[in-house]
Amino acid sequence: MTDALPSYLSCENVGAWENYLDQVERVAPHLDKPLIPWIETLRRPKRSLIVDVPIRLDSGAVAHFEGYRVHHNLSRGPGKGSVRFHPEVTLSEVMALAAWMTIKNAVVQVPYGGAKGGIRVDPKKLSRAELERLTRRYTMEINVLLGPDRDIPAPDVNTNEQVMAWMMDTYSMNQGRTVTGVVTGKPLSLGGSLGRRDATGRGVFICAREAARRLGIPIEGARVAVQGFGNVGAAAARIFAEHGAKVVALQDESGALHREAGLDLAALAAHDAAAGGIAGFAGAAALSAEEFWRVPCEFLIPAAVENQITEANAGAIAAKVVVEGANGPTTPAADRILRERGVTVIPDVIANAGGVTVSYFEWVQDISSFFWSEAEINQRLDRIMVEAFNGIWEVAQARRLPLRTAAFVVGCNRVLEARALRGLYP
Ligand code: NAD
């Protein structure tokens, strides 16, 4: 395997899909030999649906939005992956996010294929009623793909429990019965699972804890910097703090903050809820975006969007471990720089897999109509994450591979084995 990047990846303007294809190229020489003829499967989404989503605005005018749902690979089970509402959503981004779900679901061995969806929209510009109409119309437009044994969406950037409740209701009304298992990340009162809200952040922490143990970094007193104060970032920050770490820096869309003694996360959450962002919080110093990446810390958690750690900032990152809470936060060029500088990168396909793992628990609970305690859920989550992390760490050590390539070895071998066993129809 060579470390040189293909020419189309040497610039910073890397699309998420190109980033994913590069990861597949890197893993190819390390896959089980009999599976290599099937590798093209990973380079092609199984199906991609582009939909027009027209809604009536509160003003009476009609607005059109473009939406997507991609099934990347269904060899191991029904499609599973979230739905994102963001002004920069594109088909190729959704393809990449669906592909990472294929690998992630195989890494933690939940019985799903990889899917993802999204709408190119700035939801902050819509009223609540408009957002509901958008969600319901999108659900109907992608209805041909949905179902608890076909494709099960979940929340992602700018979508939440309420959006999942609307999706579940829309699907159910059209079925003529209540089908809770068609989406996960639902409110508790609608068949949601205890522990789901924190699950992705908790999984980030479990991976960090397992890496820290092997690298001899104590969690107690460790300095943590987090980008993104949403579902993933806020939960990860809080769980690190609960275990004695200090969250010294945070960044979101509104700005960045620093406090060497550790931020007061409860006060910050209250400020964020009132102000709609972390900027302006009185209990910390403001930082520029550039300064945020330079903050000395043991753990850096990118938990916002793709392509945040780039050639421009990777050289200045002063963290021992990067734990990818977000999907695709590191460009291929930045990944190489971090590797050369000896920074351990725990890749997204394991680091943020806690969310889909508890989504799987939610789906199992909905189907069986039998609900588990939070302690049971957190215990099972811990066991699955630790087992998956151990497997990846062992492959990385045995074959002298970066953790990302090792995770792809584990995940891709499982996907391609299922693909090969099923064979080609007809
Ligand atoms: P969210 O909408 O709840 O929060 C996103 C946060 O990122 C917000 O604080 C926002 O201000 C910040 N942000 C967005 N763009 C930014 C930018 N350019 N610079 C700095 N901050 C920025 O989203 P989320 O659900 O927490 O998802 C975050 C990431 O984690 C995404 O990559 C998502 O795909 C991934 N992920 C989420 C889950 C989940 O369970 N929600 C599971 C696995 C992976």
PDB file of C-alpha atoms in Angstrom, residues 73-236:
ATOM      1  CA  ASN A  73     -25.705  -1.942   0.230  1.00  0.00           C
ATOM      2  CA  LEU A  74     -28.384  -4.295   1.582  1.00  0.00           C
ATOM      3  CA  SER A  75     -26.387  -7.536   1.642  1.00  0.00           C
ATOM      4  CA  ARG A  76     -26.548  -7.854   5.451  1.00  0.00           C
ATOM      5  CA  GLY A  77     -30.123  -6.665   6.059  1.00  0.00           C
ATOM      6  CA  PRO A  78     -32.589  -3.806   5.566  1.00  0.00           C
ATOM      7  CA  GLY A  79     -31.310  -0.285   4.988  1.00  0.00           C
ATOM      8  CA  LYS A  80     -30.481   1.725   8.109  1.00  0.00           C
ATOM      9  CA  GLY A  81     -29.276   5.287   8.212  1.00  0.00           C
ATOM     10  CA  SER A  82     -30.377   8.724   9.211  1.00  0.00           C
ATOM     11  CA  VAL A  83     -31.951  11.732   7.509  1.00  0.00           C
ATOM     12  CA  ARG A  84     -30.208  15.115   7.387  1.00  0.00           C
ATOM     13  CA  PHE A  85     -31.767  18.542   6.741  1.00  0.00           C
ATOM     14  CA  HIS A  86     -29.010  20.937   5.663  1.00  0.00           C
ATOM     15  CA  PRO A  87     -28.547  23.621   2.966  1.00  0.00           C
ATOM     16  CA  GLU A  88     -25.460  21.828   1.593  1.00  0.00           C
ATOM     17  CA  VAL A  89     -26.884  18.302   1.252  1.00  0.00           C
ATOM     18  CA  THR A  90     -26.077  16.762  -2.150  1.00  0.00           C
ATOM     19  CA  LEU A  91     -26.629  13.343  -3.699  1.00  0.00           C
ATOM     20  CA  SER A  92     -22.934  12.469  -3.535  1.00  0.00           C
ATOM     21  CA  GLU A  93     -22.768  13.441   0.146  1.00  0.00           C
ATOM     22  CA  VAL A  94     -25.762  11.208   0.901  1.00  0.00           C
ATOM     23  CA  MET A  95     -24.108   8.389  -1.116  1.00  0.00           C
ATOM     24  CA  ALA A  96     -20.998   8.668   1.072  1.00  0.00           C
ATOM     25  CA  LEU A  97     -22.994   8.797   4.291  1.00  0.00           C
ATOM     26  CA  ALA A  98     -24.968   5.701   3.176  1.00  0.00           C
ATOM     27  CA  ALA A  99     -21.726   3.874   2.343  1.00  0.00           C
ATOM     28  CA  TRP A 100     -20.242   4.668   5.760  1.00  0.00           C
ATOM     29  CA  MET A 101     -23.437   3.199   7.289  1.00  0.00           C
ATOM     30  CA  THR A 102     -22.811  -0.047   5.360  1.00  0.00           C
ATOM     31  CA  ILE A 103     -19.333  -0.325   6.863  1.00  0.00           C
ATOM     32  CA  LYS A 104     -20.397   0.884  10.343  1.00  0.00           C
ATOM     33  CA  ASN A 105     -23.310  -1.562  10.641  1.00  0.00           C
ATOM     34  CA  ALA A 106     -20.955  -4.405   9.738  1.00  0.00           C
ATOM     35  CA  VAL A 107     -18.260  -3.192  12.181  1.00  0.00           C
ATOM     36  CA  VAL A 108     -20.672  -3.367  15.148  1.00  0.00           C
ATOM     37  CA  GLN A 109     -22.474  -6.383  13.641  1.00  0.00           C
ATOM     38  CA  VAL A 110     -25.993  -4.990  13.660  1.00  0.00           C
ATOM     39  CA  PRO A 111     -28.050  -6.808  10.984  1.00  0.00           C
ATOM     40  CA  TYR A 112     -28.517  -3.894   8.604  1.00  0.00           C
ATOM     41  CA  GLY A 113     -27.357  -2.609   5.272  1.00  0.00           C
ATOM     42  CA  GLY A 114     -26.308   1.003   4.739  1.00  0.00           C
ATOM     43  CA  ALA A 115     -28.759   3.797   3.858  1.00  0.00           C
ATOM     44  CA  LYS A 116     -28.995   7.559   4.255  1.00  0.00           C
ATOM     45  CA  GLY A 117     -31.284  10.407   3.314  1.00  0.00           C
ATOM     46  CA  GLY A 118     -31.460  14.140   3.306  1.00  0.00           C
ATOM     47  CA  ILE A 119     -33.120  17.297   2.080  1.00  0.00           C
ATOM     48  CA  ARG A 120     -31.258  20.350   0.796  1.00  0.00           C
ATOM     49  CA  VAL A 121     -32.924  22.932   3.028  1.00  0.00           C
ATOM     50  CA  ASP A 122     -32.069  25.368   5.771  1.00  0.00           C
ATOM     51  CA  PRO A 123     -34.596  24.245   8.396  1.00  0.00           C
ATOM     52  CA  LYS A 124     -33.848  27.317  10.516  1.00  0.00           C
ATOM     53  CA  LYS A 125     -35.668  29.367   7.870  1.00  0.00           C
ATOM     54  CA  LEU A 126     -38.872  27.289   8.177  1.00  0.00           C
ATOM     55  CA  SER A 127     -41.626  27.585  10.756  1.00  0.00           C
ATOM     56  CA  ARG A 128     -42.497  24.493  12.794  1.00  0.00           C
ATOM     57  CA  ALA A 129     -45.613  23.927  10.653  1.00  0.00           C
ATOM     58  CA  GLU A 130     -43.550  24.201   7.440  1.00  0.00           C
ATOM     59  CA  LEU A 131     -40.974  21.776   8.841  1.00  0.00           C
ATOM     60  CA  GLU A 132     -43.730  19.288   9.630  1.00  0.00           C
ATOM     61  CA  ARG A 133     -45.176  19.575   6.095  1.00  0.00           C
ATOM     62  CA  LEU A 134     -41.669  19.154   4.629  1.00  0.00           C
ATOM     63  CA  THR A 135     -41.006  16.045   6.739  1.00  0.00           C
ATOM     64  CA  ARG A 136     -44.357  14.446   5.923  1.00  0.00           C
ATOM     65  CA  ARG A 137     -44.097  15.124   2.170  1.00  0.00           C
ATOM     66  CA  TYR A 138     -40.510  13.822   2.072  1.00  0.00           C
ATOM     67  CA  THR A 139     -41.628  10.674   3.930  1.00  0.00           C
ATOM     68  CA  MET A 140     -44.300  10.061   1.284  1.00  0.00           C
ATOM     69  CA  GLU A 141     -41.882  10.736  -1.577  1.00  0.00           C
ATOM     70  CA  ILE A 142     -39.434   8.095  -0.276  1.00  0.00           C
ATOM     71  CA  ASN A 143     -42.240   5.801   0.939  1.00  0.00           C
ATOM     72  CA  VAL A 144     -41.494   3.332  -1.876  1.00  0.00           C
ATOM     73  CA  LEU A 145     -38.286   2.444  -0.024  1.00  0.00           C
ATOM     74  CA  LEU A 146     -39.419   2.565   3.625  1.00  0.00           C
ATOM     75  CA  GLY A 147     -40.566  -0.123   6.046  1.00  0.00           C
ATOM     76  CA  PRO A 148     -39.405  -1.750   9.284  1.00  0.00           C
ATOM     77  CA  ASP A 149     -37.962  -4.669   7.312  1.00  0.00           C
ATOM     78  CA  ARG A 150     -36.845  -2.551   4.324  1.00  0.00           C
ATOM     79  CA  ASP A 151     -35.384   0.815   5.354  1.00  0.00           C
ATOM     80  CA  ILE A 152     -35.411   2.403   8.816  1.00  0.00           C
ATOM     81  CA  PRO A 153     -34.429   6.125   9.058  1.00  0.00           C
ATOM     82  CA  ALA A 154     -33.098   7.909  12.185  1.00  0.00           C
ATOM     83  CA  PRO A 155     -32.137  11.485  13.178  1.00  0.00           C
ATOM     84  CA  ASP A 156     -28.980  13.294  12.015  1.00  0.00           C
ATOM     85  CA  VAL A 157     -27.916  16.926  11.574  1.00  0.00           C
ATOM     86  CA  ASN A 158     -30.946  19.211  12.126  1.00  0.00           C
ATOM     87  CA  THR A 159     -33.395  16.340  12.572  1.00  0.00           C
ATOM     88  CA  ASN A 160     -34.597  15.096  15.968  1.00  0.00           C
ATOM     89  CA  GLU A 161     -37.158  13.044  17.886  1.00  0.00           C
ATOM     90  CA  GLN A 162     -40.023  15.270  16.699  1.00  0.00           C
ATOM     91  CA  VAL A 163     -39.061  14.815  13.040  1.00  0.00           C
ATOM     92  CA  MET A 164     -38.939  11.035  13.634  1.00  0.00           C
ATOM     93  CA  ALA A 165     -42.408  11.169  15.249  1.00  0.00           C
ATOM     94  CA  TRP A 166     -43.798  12.914  12.120  1.00  0.00           C
ATOM     95  CA  MET A 167     -42.117  10.354   9.839  1.00  0.00           C
ATOM     96  CA  MET A 168     -43.483   7.453  11.892  1.00  0.00           C
ATOM     97  CA  ASP A 169     -46.981   8.958  11.915  1.00  0.00           C
ATOM     98  CA  THR A 170     -46.985   9.636   8.161  1.00  0.00           C
ATOM     99  CA  TYR A 171     -45.875   6.094   7.351  1.00  0.00           C
ATOM    100  CA  SER A 172     -48.367   4.625   9.844  1.00  0.00           C
ATOM    101  CA  MET A 173     -51.329   6.654   8.549  1.00  0.00           C
ATOM    102  CA  ASN A 174     -50.652   5.340   5.065  1.00  0.00           C
ATOM    103  CA  GLN A 175     -50.387   1.761   6.331  1.00  0.00           C
ATOM    104  CA  GLY A 176     -53.596   2.111   8.319  1.00  0.00           C
ATOM    105  CA  ARG A 177     -51.848   0.893  11.493  1.00  0.00           C
ATOM    106  CA  THR A 178     -49.209   2.114  13.908  1.00  0.00           C
ATOM    107  CA  VAL A 179     -45.742   0.970  12.813  1.00  0.00           C
ATOM    108  CA  THR A 180     -43.287   2.202  15.443  1.00  0.00           C
ATOM    109  CA  GLY A 181     -40.336   0.194  14.058  1.00  0.00           C
ATOM    110  CA  VAL A 182     -40.155   2.173  10.789  1.00  0.00           C
ATOM    111  CA  VAL A 183     -37.879   4.830  12.320  1.00  0.00           C
ATOM    112  CA  THR A 184     -35.569   4.972  15.353  1.00  0.00           C
ATOM    113  CA  GLY A 185     -34.579   7.910  17.526  1.00  0.00           C
ATOM    114  CA  LYS A 186     -38.280   8.428  18.352  1.00  0.00           C
ATOM    115  CA  PRO A 187     -39.657  10.012  21.526  1.00  0.00           C
ATOM    116  CA  LEU A 188     -39.926   7.539  24.432  1.00  0.00           C
ATOM    117  CA  SER A 189     -43.717   7.797  24.410  1.00  0.00           C
ATOM    118  CA  LEU A 190     -43.822   6.508  20.808  1.00  0.00           C
ATOM    119  CA  GLY A 191     -41.649   3.425  21.181  1.00  0.00           C
ATOM    120  CA  GLY A 192     -38.310   5.209  21.510  1.00  0.00           C
ATOM    121  CA  SER A 193     -35.540   3.635  23.537  1.00  0.00           C
ATOM    122  CA  LEU A 194     -34.016   4.723  26.809  1.00  0.00           C
ATOM    123  CA  GLY A 195     -30.386   5.650  26.221  1.00  0.00           C
ATOM    124  CA  ARG A 196     -30.843   6.544  22.513  1.00  0.00           C
ATOM    125  CA  ARG A 197     -30.414  10.298  23.051  1.00  0.00           C
ATOM    126  CA  ASP A 198     -26.920   9.870  24.534  1.00  0.00           C
ATOM    127  CA  ALA A 199     -25.961   6.738  22.605  1.00  0.00           C
ATOM    128  CA  THR A 200     -23.684   8.247  19.947  1.00  0.00           C
ATOM    129  CA  GLY A 201     -21.868  10.447  22.474  1.00  0.00           C
ATOM    130  CA  ARG A 202     -21.586   7.506  24.852  1.00  0.00           C
ATOM    131  CA  GLY A 203     -20.077   5.371  22.086  1.00  0.00           C
ATOM    132  CA  VAL A 204     -17.556   8.152  21.363  1.00  0.00           C
ATOM    133  CA  PHE A 205     -16.568   8.097  25.025  1.00  0.00           C
ATOM    134  CA  ILE A 206     -16.300   4.272  25.140  1.00  0.00           C
ATOM    135  CA  CYS A 207     -13.919   4.301  22.137  1.00  0.00           C
ATOM    136  CA  ALA A 208     -11.842   7.078  23.705  1.00  0.00           C
ATOM    137  CA  ARG A 209     -11.696   5.186  27.007  1.00  0.00           C
ATOM    138  CA  GLU A 210     -10.559   1.963  25.281  1.00  0.00           C
ATOM    139  CA  ALA A 211      -7.869   3.785  23.286  1.00  0.00           C
ATOM    140  CA  ALA A 212      -6.754   5.736  26.362  1.00  0.00           C
ATOM    141  CA  ARG A 213      -6.246   2.536  28.334  1.00  0.00           C
ATOM    142  CA  ARG A 214      -3.925   1.177  25.645  1.00  0.00           C
ATOM    143  CA  LEU A 215      -2.083   4.469  25.143  1.00  0.00           C
ATOM    144  CA  GLY A 216      -1.627   5.123  28.881  1.00  0.00           C
ATOM    145  CA  ILE A 217      -3.718   8.332  28.950  1.00  0.00           C
ATOM    146  CA  PRO A 218      -5.779   8.805  32.161  1.00  0.00           C
ATOM    147  CA  ILE A 219      -9.355   9.986  31.507  1.00  0.00           C
ATOM    148  CA  GLU A 220      -9.394  11.706  34.910  1.00  0.00           C
ATOM    149  CA  GLY A 221      -8.157  15.243  34.262  1.00  0.00           C
ATOM    150  CA  ALA A 222      -7.793  14.714  30.485  1.00  0.00           C
ATOM    151  CA  ARG A 223      -8.432  17.822  28.372  1.00  0.00           C
ATOM    152  CA  VAL A 224     -11.134  17.475  25.710  1.00  0.00           C
ATOM    153  CA  ALA A 225     -12.018  19.754  22.774  1.00  0.00           C
ATOM    154  CA  VAL A 226     -15.336  19.208  20.973  1.00  0.00           C
ATOM    155  CA  GLN A 227     -16.563  20.606  17.665  1.00  0.00           C
ATOM    156  CA  GLY A 228     -20.372  20.557  17.519  1.00  0.00           C
ATOM    157  CA  PHE A 229     -22.707  20.980  20.488  1.00  0.00           C
ATOM    158  CA  GLY A 230     -25.662  19.026  19.094  1.00  0.00           C
ATOM    159  CA  ASN A 231     -26.898  15.511  19.689  1.00  0.00           C
ATOM    160  CA  VAL A 232     -23.438  13.933  19.468  1.00  0.00           C
ATOM    161  CA  GLY A 233     -21.096  16.681  20.689  1.00  0.00           C
ATOM    162  CA  ALA A 234     -23.116  17.789  23.730  1.00  0.00           C
ATOM    163  CA  ALA A 235     -23.645  14.208  24.951  1.00  0.00           C
ATOM    164  CA  ALA A 236     -19.981  13.274  24.391  1.00  0.00           C
TER     165      ALA A 236
END
